C-alpha positions as a Markdown table, in Angstrom:
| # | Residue | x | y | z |
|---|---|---|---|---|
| 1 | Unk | -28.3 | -36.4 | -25.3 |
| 2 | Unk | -25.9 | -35.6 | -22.7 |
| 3 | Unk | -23.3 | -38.5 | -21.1 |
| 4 | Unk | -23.4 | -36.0 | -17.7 |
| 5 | Unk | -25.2 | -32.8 | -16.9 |
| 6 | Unk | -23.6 | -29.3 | -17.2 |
| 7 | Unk | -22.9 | -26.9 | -14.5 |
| 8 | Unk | -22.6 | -23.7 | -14.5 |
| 9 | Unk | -20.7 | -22.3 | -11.6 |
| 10 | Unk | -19.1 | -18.6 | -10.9 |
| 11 | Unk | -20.0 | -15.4 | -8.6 |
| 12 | Unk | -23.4 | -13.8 | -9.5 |
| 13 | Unk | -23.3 | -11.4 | -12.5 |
| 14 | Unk | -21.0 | -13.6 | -14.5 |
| 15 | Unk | -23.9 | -15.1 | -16.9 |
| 16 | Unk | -24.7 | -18.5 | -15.7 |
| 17 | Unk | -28.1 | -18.4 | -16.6 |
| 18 | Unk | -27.8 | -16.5 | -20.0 |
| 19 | Unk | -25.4 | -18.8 | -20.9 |
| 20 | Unk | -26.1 | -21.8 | -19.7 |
| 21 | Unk | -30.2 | -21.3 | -21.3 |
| 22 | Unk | -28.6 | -20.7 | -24.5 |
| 23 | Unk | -26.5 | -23.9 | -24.5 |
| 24 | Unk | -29.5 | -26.0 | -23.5 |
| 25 | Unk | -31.4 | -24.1 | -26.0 |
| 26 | Unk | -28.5 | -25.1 | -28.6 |
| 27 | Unk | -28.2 | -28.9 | -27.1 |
| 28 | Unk | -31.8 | -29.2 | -26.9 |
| 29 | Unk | -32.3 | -30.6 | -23.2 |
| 30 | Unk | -33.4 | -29.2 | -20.0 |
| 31 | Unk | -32.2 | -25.8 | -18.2 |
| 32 | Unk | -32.5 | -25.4 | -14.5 |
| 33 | Unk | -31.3 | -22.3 | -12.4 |
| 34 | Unk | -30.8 | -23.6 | -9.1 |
| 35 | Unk | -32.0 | -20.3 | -7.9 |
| 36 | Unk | -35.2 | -20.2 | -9.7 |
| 37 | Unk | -35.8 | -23.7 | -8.5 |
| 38 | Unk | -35.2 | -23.0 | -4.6 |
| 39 | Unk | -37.8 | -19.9 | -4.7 |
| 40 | Unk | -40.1 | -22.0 | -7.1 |
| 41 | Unk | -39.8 | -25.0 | -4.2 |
| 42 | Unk | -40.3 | -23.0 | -1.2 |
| 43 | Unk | -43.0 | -20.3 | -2.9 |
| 44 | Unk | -40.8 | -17.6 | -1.7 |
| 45 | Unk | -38.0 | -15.4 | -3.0 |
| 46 | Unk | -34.1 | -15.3 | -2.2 |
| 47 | Unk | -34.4 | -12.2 | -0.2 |
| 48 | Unk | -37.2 | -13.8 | 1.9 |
| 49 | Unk | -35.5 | -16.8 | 2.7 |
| 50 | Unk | -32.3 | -15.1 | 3.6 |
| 51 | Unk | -34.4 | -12.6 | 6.0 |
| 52 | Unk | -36.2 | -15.3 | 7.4 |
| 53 | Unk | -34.0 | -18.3 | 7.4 |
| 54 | Unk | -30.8 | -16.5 | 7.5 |
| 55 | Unk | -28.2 | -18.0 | 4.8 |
| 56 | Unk | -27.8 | -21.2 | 6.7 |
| 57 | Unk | -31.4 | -22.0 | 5.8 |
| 58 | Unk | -30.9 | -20.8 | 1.9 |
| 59 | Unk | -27.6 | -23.3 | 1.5 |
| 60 | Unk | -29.4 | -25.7 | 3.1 |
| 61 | Unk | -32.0 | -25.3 | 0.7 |
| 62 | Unk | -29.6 | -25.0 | -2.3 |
| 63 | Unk | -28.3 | -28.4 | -0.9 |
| 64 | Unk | -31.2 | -30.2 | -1.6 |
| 65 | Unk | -32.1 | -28.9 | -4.4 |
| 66 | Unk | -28.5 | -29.7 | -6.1 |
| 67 | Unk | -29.0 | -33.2 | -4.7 |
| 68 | Unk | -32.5 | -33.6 | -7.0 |
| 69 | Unk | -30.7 | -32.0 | -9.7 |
| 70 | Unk | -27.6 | -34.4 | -9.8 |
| 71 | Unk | -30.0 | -37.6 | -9.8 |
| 72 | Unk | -31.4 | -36.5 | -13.1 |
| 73 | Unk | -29.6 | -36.9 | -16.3 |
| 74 | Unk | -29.9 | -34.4 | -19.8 |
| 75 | Unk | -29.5 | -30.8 | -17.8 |
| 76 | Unk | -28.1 | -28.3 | -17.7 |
| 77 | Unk | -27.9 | -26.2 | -14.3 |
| 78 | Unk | -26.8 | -22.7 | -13.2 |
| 79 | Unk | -26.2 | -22.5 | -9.3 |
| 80 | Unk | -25.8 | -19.8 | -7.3 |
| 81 | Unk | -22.1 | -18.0 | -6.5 |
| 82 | Unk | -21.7 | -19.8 | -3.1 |
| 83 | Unk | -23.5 | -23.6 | -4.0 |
| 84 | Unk | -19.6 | -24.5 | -3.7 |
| 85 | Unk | -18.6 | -23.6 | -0.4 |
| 86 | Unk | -20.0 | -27.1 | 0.3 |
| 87 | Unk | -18.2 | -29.9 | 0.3 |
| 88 | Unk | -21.5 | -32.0 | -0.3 |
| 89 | Unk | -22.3 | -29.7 | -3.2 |
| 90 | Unk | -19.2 | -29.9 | -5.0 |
| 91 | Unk | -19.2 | -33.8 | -4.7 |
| 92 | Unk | -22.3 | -34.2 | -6.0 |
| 93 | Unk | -21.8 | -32.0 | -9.0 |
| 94 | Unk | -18.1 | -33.5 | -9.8 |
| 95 | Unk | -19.4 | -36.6 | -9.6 |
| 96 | Unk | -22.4 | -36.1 | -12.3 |
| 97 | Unk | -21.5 | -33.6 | -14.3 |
| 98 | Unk | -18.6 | -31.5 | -16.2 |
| 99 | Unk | -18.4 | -27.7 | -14.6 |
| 100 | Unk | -18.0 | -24.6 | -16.4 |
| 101 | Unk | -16.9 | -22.0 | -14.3 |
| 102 | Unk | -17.7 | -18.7 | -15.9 |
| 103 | Unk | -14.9 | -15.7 | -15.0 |
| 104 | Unk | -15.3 | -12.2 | -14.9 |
| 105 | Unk | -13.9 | -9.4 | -13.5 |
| 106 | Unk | -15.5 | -8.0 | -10.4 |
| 107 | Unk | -15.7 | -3.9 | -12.2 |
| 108 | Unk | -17.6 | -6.2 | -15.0 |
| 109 | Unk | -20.0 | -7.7 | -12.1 |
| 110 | Unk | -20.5 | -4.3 | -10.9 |
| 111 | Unk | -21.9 | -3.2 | -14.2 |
| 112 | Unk | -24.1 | -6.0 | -14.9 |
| 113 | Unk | -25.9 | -6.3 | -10.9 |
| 114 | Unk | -26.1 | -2.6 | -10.7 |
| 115 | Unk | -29.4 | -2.3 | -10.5 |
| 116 | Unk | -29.8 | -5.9 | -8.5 |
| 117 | Unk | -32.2 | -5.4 | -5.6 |
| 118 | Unk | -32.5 | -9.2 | -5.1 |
| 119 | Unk | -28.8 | -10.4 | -4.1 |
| 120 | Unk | -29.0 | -10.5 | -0.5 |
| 121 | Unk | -25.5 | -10.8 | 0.2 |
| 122 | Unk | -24.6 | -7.4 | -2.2 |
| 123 | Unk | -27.4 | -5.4 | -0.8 |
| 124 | Unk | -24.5 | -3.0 | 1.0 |
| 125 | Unk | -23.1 | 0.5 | 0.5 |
| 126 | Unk | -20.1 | -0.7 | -1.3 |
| 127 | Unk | -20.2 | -3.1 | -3.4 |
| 128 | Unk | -16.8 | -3.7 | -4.6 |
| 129 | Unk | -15.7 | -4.5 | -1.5 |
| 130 | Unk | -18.3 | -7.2 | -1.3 |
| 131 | Unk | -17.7 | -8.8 | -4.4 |
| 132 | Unk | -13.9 | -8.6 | -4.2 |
| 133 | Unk | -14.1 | -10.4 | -0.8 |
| 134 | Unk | -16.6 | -13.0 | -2.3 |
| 135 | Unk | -14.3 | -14.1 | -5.2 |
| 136 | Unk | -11.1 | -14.0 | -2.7 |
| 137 | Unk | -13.2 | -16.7 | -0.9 |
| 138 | Unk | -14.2 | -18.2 | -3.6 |
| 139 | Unk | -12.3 | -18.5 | -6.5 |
| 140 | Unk | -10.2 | -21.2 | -5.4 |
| 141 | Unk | -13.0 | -23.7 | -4.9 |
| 142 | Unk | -14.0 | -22.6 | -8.7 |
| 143 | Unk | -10.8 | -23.5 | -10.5 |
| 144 | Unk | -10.4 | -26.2 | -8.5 |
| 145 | Unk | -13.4 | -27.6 | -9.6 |
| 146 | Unk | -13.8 | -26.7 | -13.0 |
| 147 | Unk | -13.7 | -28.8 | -16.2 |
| 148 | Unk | -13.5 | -25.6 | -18.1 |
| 149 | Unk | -12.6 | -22.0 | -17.2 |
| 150 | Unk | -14.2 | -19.3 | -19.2 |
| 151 | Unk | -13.4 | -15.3 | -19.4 |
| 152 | Unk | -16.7 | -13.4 | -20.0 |
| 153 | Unk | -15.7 | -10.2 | -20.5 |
| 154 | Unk | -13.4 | -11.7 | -23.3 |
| 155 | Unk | -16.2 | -13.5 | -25.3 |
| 156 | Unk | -19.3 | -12.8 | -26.8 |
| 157 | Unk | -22.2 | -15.2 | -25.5 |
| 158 | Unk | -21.5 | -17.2 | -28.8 |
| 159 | Unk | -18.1 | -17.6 | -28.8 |
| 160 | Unk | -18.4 | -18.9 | -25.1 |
| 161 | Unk | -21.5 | -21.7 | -26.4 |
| 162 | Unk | -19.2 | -22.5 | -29.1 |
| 163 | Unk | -15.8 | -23.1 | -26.8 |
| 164 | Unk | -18.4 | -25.0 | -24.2 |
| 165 | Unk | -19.9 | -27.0 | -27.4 |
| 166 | Unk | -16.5 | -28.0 | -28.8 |
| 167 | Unk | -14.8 | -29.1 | -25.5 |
| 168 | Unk | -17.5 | -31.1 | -24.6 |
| 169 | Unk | -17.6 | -33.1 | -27.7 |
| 170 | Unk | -13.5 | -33.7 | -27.1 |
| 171 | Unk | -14.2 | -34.7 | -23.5 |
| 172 | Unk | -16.9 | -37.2 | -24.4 |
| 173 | Unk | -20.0 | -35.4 | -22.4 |
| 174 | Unk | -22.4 | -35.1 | -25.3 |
| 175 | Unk | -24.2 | -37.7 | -27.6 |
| 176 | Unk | -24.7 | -35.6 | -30.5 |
């Protein structure tokens, strides 16, 4: 049992979801990507939403869906690279949770969304430049909210579970 949820935050590529289903696997409670959940919600994909909605309509999707997520208790939940660009978000997942923002080079991003037809926002002739402009933005709201800070391209998927598992237990967010 958890004491609070765990996020996952971190640009896209980075493992959220890989890592964040194996701790929930490990821990034995509930995994939500916060992606997965918007599409499953609105019966559309990402791409869709953004061509239709623009990405003013997609955040204000991710908004609500964070919202539901933060009222429950016993998850664990990877959002998307931007979730924190709002204030609301980051509020509601400092308030309820501990956050785990998941590091990684953007040549190590490249290599793992290569062949990514479903980012909107990378869907451009070069995507370094993308990426490298997204984390600029970005990073600062990541450290700044993070309870832990961890370098994927330094740690095996394990390793990672196992540095996630043991600060948790010192910081007092899981039962077990």
């Amino acid at each position: 049992m958890l004491l609070k949820n765990i996020y996952f935050i971190g640009p896209m590529g980075t493992g959220k979801t890989t890592i964040g289903r194996m701790l929930a696997n490990e821990l034995n409670v509930a995994f939500i990507d916060s992606d997965h959940e918007i599409e499953a919600r609105s019966g559309a994909n990402i791409p869709w939403i953004f061509d239709v909605e623009g990405e003013a309509g997609f955040r204000q999707r991710e908004k609500q869906v964070i919202a539901d997520m933060c009222a429950r208790r016993d998850i664990i939940m990877a959002t998307g690279g931007g979730a924190i660009k709002r204030m609301d978000n980051r509020k509601q997942l400092r308030s309820s949770g501990f956050i785990v923002y998941l590091h990684t080079p953007v040549s190590v991003q490249l290599t793992r969304i290569a062949k990514d037809k479903q980012r909107p926002l990378i869907q451009q002739v070069d995507r370094e430049k993308v990426l490298t402009s997204l984390l600029a933005e970005r990073e600062p709201l990541y450290r700044e909210l993070a309870d832990l800070i961890l370098d994927t391209d330094k740690l095996s998927p394990r390793k990672m579970i196992n540095q996630i598992i043991l600060t948790i237990n010192a910081n007092g967010v899981c039962n077990a």
